[in-house]
PDB file of C-alpha atoms and ligand atoms in Angstrom:
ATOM      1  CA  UNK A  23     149.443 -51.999  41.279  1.00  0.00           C
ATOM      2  CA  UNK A  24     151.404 -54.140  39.332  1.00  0.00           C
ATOM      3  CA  UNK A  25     154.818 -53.222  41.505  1.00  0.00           C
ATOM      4  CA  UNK A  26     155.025 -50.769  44.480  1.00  0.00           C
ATOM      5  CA  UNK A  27     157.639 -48.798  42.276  1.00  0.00           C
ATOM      6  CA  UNK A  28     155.082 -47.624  39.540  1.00  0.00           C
ATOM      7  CA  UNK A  29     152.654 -45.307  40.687  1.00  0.00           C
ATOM      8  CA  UNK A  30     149.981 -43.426  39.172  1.00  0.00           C
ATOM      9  CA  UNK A  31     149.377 -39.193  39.433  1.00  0.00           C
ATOM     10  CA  UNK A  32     146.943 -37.058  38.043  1.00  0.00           C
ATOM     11  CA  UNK A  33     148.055 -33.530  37.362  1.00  0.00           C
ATOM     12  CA  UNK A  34     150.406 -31.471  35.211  1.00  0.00           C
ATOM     13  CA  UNK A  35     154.128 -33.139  34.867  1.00  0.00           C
ATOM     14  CA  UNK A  36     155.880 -29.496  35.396  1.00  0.00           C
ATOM     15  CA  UNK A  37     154.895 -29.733  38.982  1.00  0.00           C
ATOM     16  CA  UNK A  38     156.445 -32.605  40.241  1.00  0.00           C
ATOM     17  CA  UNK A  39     160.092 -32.671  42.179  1.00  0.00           C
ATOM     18  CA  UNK A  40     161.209 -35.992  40.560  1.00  0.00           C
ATOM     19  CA  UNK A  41     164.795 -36.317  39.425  1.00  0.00           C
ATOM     20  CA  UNK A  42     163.633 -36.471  35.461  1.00  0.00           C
ATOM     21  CA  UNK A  43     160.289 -36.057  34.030  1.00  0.00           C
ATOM     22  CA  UNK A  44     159.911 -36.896  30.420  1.00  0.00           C
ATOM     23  CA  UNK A  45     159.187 -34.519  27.694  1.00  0.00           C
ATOM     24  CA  UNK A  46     157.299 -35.909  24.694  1.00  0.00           C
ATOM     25  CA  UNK A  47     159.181 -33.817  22.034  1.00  0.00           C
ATOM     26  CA  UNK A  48     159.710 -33.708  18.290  1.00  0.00           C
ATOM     27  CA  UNK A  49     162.709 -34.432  16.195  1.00  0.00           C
ATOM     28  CA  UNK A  50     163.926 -30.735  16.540  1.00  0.00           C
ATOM     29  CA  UNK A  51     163.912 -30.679  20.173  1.00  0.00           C
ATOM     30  CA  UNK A  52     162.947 -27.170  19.731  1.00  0.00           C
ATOM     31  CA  UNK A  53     159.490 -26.850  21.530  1.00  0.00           C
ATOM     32  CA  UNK A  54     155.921 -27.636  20.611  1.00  0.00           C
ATOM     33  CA  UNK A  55     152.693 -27.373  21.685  1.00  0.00           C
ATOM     34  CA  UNK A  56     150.935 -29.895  24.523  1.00  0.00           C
ATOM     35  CA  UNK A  57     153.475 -31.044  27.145  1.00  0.00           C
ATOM     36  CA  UNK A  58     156.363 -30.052  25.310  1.00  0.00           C
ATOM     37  CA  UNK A  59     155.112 -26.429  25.884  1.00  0.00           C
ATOM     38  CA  UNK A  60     153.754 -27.044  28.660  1.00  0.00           C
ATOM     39  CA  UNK A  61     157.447 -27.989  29.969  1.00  0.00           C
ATOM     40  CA  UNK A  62     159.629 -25.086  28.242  1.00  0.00           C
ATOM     41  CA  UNK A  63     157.599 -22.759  29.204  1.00  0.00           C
ATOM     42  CA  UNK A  64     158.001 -23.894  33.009  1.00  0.00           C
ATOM     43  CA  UNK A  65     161.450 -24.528  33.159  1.00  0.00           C
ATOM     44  CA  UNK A  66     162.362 -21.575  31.266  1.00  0.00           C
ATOM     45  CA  UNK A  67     165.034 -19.871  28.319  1.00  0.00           C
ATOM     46  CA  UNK A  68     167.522 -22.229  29.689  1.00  0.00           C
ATOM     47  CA  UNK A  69     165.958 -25.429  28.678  1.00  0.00           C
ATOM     48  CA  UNK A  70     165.614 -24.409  25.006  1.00  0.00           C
ATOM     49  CA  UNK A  71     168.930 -22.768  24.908  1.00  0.00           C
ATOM     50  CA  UNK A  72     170.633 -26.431  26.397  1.00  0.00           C
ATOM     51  CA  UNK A  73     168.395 -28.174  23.582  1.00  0.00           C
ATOM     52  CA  UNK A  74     169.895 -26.271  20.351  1.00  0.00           C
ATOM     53  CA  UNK A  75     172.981 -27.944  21.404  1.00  0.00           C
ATOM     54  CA  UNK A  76     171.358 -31.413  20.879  1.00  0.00           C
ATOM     55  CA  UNK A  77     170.922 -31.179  17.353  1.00  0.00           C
ATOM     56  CA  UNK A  78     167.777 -33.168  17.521  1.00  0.00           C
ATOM     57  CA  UNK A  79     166.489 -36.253  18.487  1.00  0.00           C
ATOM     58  CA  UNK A  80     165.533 -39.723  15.991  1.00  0.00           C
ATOM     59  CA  UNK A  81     162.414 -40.781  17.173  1.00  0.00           C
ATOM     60  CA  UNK A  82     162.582 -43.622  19.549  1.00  0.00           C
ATOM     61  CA  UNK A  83     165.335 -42.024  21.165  1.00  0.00           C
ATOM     62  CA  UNK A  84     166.260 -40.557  24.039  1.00  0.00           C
ATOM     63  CA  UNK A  85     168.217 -37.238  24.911  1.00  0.00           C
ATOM     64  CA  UNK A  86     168.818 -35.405  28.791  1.00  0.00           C
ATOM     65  CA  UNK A  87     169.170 -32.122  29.858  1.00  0.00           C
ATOM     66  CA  UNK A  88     169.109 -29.965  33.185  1.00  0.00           C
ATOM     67  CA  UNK A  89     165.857 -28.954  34.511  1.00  0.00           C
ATOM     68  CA  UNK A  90     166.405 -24.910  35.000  1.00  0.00           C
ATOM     69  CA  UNK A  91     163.333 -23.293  36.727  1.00  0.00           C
ATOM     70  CA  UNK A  92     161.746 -26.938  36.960  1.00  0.00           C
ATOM     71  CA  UNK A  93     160.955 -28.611  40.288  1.00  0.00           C
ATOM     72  CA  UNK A  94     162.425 -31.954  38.846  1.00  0.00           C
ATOM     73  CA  UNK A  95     166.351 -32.047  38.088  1.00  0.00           C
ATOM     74  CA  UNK A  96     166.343 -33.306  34.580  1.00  0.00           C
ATOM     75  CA  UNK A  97     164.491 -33.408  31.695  1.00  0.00           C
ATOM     76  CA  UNK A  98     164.360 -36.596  29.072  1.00  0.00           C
ATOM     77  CA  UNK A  99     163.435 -35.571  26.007  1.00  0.00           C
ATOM     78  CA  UNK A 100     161.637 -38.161  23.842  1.00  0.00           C
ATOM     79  CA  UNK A 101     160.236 -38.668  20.176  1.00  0.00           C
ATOM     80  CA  UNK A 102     157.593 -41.222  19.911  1.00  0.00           C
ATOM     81  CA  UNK A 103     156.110 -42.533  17.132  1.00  0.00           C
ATOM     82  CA  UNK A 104     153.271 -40.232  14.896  1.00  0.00           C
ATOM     83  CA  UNK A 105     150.281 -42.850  14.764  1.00  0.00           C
ATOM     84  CA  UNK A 106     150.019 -44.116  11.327  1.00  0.00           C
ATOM     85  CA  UNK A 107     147.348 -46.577  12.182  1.00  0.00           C
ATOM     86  CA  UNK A 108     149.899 -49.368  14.008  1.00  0.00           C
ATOM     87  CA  UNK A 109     151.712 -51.250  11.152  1.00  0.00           C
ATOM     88  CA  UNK A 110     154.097 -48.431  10.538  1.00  0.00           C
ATOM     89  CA  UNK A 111     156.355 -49.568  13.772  1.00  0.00           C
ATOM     90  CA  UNK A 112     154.725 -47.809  16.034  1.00  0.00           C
ATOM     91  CA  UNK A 113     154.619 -49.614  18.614  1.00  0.00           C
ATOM     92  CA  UNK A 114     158.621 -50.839  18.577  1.00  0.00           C
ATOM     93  CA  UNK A 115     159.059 -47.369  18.982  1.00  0.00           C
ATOM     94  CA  UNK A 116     156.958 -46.351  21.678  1.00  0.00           C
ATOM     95  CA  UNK A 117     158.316 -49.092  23.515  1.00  0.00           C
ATOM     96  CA  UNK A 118     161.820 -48.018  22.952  1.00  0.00           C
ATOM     97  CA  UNK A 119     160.931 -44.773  24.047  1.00  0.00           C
ATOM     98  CA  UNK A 120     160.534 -45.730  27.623  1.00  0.00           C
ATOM     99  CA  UNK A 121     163.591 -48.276  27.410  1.00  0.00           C
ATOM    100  CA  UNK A 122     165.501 -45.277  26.350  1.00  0.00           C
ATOM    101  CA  UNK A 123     164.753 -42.644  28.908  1.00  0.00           C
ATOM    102  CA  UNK A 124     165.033 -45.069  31.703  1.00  0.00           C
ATOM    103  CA  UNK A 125     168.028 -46.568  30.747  1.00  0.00           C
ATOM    104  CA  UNK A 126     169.689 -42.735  30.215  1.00  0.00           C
ATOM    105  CA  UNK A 127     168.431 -41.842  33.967  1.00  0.00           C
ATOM    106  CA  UNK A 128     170.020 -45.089  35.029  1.00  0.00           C
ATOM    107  CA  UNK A 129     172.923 -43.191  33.555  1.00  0.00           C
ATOM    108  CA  UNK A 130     172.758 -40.588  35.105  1.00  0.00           C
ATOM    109  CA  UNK A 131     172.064 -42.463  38.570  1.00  0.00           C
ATOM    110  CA  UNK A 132     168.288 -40.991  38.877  1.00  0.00           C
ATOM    111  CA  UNK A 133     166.190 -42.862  41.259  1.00  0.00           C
ATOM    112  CA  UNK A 134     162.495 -41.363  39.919  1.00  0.00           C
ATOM    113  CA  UNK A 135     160.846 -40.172  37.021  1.00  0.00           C
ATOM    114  CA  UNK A 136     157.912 -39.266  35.471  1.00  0.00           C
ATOM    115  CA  UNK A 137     156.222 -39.995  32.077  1.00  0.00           C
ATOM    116  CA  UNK A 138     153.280 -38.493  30.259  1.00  0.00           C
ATOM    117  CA  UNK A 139     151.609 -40.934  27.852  1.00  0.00           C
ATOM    118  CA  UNK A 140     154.039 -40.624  24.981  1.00  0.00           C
ATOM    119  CA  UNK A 141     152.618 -40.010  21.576  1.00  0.00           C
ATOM    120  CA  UNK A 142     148.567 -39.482  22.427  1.00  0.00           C
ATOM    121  CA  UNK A 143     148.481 -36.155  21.792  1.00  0.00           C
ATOM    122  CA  UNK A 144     149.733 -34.271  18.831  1.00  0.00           C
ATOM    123  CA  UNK A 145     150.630 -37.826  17.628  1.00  0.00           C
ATOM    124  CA  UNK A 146     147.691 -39.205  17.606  1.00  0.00           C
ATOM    125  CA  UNK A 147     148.398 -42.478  19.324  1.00  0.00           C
ATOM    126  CA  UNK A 148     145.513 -44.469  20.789  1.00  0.00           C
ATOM    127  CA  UNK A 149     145.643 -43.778  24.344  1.00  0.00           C
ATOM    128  CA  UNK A 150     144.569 -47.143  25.800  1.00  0.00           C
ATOM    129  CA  UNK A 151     147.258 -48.699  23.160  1.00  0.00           C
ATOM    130  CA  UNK A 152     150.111 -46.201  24.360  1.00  0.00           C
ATOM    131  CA  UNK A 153     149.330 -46.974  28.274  1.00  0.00           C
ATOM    132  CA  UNK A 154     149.409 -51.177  27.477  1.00  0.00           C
ATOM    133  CA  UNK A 155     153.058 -50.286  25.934  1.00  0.00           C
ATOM    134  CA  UNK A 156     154.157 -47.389  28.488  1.00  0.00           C
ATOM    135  CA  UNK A 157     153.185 -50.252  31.307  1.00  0.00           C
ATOM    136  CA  UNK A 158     154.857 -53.504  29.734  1.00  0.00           C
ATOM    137  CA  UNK A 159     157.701 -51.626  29.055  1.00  0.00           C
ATOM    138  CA  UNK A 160     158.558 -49.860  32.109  1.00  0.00           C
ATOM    139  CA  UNK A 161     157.366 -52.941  34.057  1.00  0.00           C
ATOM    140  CA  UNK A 162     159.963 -55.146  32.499  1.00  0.00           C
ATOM    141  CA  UNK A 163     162.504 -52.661  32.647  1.00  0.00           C
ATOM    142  CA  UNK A 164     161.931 -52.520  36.711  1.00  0.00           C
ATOM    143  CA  UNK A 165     162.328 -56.074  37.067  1.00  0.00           C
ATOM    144  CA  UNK A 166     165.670 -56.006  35.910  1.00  0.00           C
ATOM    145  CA  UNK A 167     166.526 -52.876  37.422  1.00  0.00           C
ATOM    146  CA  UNK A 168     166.030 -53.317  41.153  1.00  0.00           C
ATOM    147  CA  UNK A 169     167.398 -50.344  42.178  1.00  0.00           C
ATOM    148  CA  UNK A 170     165.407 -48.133  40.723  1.00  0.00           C
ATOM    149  CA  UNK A 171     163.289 -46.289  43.009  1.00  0.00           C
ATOM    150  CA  UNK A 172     160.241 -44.952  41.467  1.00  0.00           C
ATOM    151  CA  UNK A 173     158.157 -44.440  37.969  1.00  0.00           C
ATOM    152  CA  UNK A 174     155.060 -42.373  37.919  1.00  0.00           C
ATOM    153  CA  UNK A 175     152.977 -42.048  35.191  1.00  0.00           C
ATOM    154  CA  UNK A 176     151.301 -38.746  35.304  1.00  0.00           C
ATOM    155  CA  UNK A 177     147.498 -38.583  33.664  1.00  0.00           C
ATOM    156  CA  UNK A 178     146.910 -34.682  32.929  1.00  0.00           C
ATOM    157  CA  UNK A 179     143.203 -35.747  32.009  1.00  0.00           C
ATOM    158  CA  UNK A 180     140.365 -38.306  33.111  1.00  0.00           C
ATOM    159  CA  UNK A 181     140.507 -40.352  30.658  1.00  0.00           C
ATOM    160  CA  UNK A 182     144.240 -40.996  30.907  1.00  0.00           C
ATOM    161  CA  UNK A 183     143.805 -41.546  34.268  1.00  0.00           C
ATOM    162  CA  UNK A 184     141.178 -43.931  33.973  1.00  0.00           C
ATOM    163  CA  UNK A 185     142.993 -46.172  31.547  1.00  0.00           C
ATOM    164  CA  UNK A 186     146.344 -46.223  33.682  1.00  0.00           C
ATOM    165  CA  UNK A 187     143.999 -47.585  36.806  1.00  0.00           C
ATOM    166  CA  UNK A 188     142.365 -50.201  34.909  1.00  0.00           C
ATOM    167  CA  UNK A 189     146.251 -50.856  33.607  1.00  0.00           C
ATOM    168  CA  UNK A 190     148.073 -50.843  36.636  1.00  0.00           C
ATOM    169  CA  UNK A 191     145.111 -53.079  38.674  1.00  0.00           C
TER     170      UNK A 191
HETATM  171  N1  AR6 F 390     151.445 -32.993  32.065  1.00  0.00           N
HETATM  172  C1  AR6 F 390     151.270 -34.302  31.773  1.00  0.00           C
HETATM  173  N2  AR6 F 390     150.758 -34.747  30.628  1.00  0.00           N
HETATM  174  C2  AR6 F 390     150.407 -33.817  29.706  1.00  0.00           C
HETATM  175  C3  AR6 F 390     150.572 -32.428  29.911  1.00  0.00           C
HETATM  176  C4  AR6 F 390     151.116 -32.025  31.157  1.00  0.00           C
HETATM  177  N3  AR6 F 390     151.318 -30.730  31.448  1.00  0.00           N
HETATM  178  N4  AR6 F 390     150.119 -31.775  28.801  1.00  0.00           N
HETATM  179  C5  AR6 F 390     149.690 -32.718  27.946  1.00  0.00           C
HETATM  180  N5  AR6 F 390     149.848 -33.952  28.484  1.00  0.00           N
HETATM  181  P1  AR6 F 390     151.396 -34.329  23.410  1.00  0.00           P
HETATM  182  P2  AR6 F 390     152.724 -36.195  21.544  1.00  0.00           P
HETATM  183  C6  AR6 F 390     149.529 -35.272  27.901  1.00  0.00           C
HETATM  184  O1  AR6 F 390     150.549 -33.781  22.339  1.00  0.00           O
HETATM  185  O2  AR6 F 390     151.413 -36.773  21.160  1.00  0.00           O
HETATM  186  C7  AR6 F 390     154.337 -31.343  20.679  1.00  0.00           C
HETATM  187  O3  AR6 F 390     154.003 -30.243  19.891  1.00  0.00           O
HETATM  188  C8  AR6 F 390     148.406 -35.328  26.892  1.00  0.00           C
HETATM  189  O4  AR6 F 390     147.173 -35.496  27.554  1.00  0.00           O
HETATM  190  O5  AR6 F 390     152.007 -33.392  24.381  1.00  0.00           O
HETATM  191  O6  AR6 F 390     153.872 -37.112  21.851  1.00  0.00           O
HETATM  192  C9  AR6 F 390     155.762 -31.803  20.458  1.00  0.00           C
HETATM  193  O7  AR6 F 390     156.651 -30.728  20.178  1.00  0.00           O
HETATM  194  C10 AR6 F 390     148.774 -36.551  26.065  1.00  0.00           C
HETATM  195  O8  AR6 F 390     148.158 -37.730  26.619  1.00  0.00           O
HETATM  196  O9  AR6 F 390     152.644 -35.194  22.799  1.00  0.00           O
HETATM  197  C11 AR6 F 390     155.624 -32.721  19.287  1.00  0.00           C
HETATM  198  O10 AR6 F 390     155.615 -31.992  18.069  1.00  0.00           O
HETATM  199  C12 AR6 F 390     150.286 -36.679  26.232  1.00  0.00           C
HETATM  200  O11 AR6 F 390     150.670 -35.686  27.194  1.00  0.00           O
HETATM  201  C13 AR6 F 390     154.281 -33.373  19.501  1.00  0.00           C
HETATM  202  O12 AR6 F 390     153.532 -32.440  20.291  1.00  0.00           O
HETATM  203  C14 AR6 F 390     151.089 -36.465  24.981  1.00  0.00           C
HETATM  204  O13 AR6 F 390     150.533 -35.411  24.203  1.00  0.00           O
HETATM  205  C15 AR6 F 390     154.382 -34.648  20.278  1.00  0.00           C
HETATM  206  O14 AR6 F 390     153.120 -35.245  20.340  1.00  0.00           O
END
């Protein structure tokens, strides 16, 4: 493990009591399939009724709500990057992604939080690519941010999983 404050889960994200877990959304902020659904449908009517008040979300950017029927507090909603084959920016994005949700639950004072591997799904990222990023990025954020308790990166599948170990060491 590259720090003692990043740690690796396999499972679904809409079970853990963290103070935020991180939705990979869309621009609307309106629901979606994969862990965006995944996440609405968990937390409930309240979630998407908060989110219409948002008015969206530019991707790269970060946006909070509560976490209704959710274990975890708070929910940071993302937009990464569609994968347009990596010279589109897609990687200055992604990046700023994690910079964004971890500096708005430094905000908000949260001590933990949890991250799906932005972008691999619906989006199409490469999912080896998207961990390298996810890890540099929250790794450097951590060092200058030593009172932040805990980030977990949460593999729903095998082969996420397998690419955060080799990752993390
Ligand atoms: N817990 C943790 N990780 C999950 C879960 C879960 N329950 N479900 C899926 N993943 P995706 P994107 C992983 O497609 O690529 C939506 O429709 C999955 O294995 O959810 O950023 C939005 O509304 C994958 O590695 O998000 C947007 O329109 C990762 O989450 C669009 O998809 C991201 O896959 C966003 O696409």
């Amino acid at each position: 493990m590259k720090t003692k404050r990043i740690a690796l889960i396999r499972g679904d994200i809409t079970t853990l009591d963290v103070d935020a877990i991180v939705n990979a959304a869309n621009n609307s902020l309106l629901g979606g399939g994969g862990v965006d659904g995944a996440i609405h449908r968990a937390a409930g009517p309240g979630l998407l009724a908060e989110c219409r008040q948002l008015n969206g979300c530019n991707t790269g950017e970060a946006k909070i709500t509560r976490g209704y029927n959710l274990p975890a507090r708070f929910v940071i909603h993302t937009v990464g990057p569609v994968w347009h084959g990596g010279n589109s920016g897609e990687e200055h994005l992604l990046r700023s992604c994690y910079n964004g949700s971890l500096n708005l639950a430094h905000d908000y004072q949260l001590k933990t939080i949890a991250f799906p591997n932005i972008s691999t799904g619906v989006y199409g990222y490469p999912k080896q690519q998207a961990g390298r990023v996810a890890v540099e990025a929250v790794s450097e954020w951590l060092d200058v941010h030593p009172d932040f308790k805990q980030v977990n990166f949460v593999a729903f599948d095998e082969e996420n999983f397998t690419i955060y170990e080799e990752l993390l060491g």
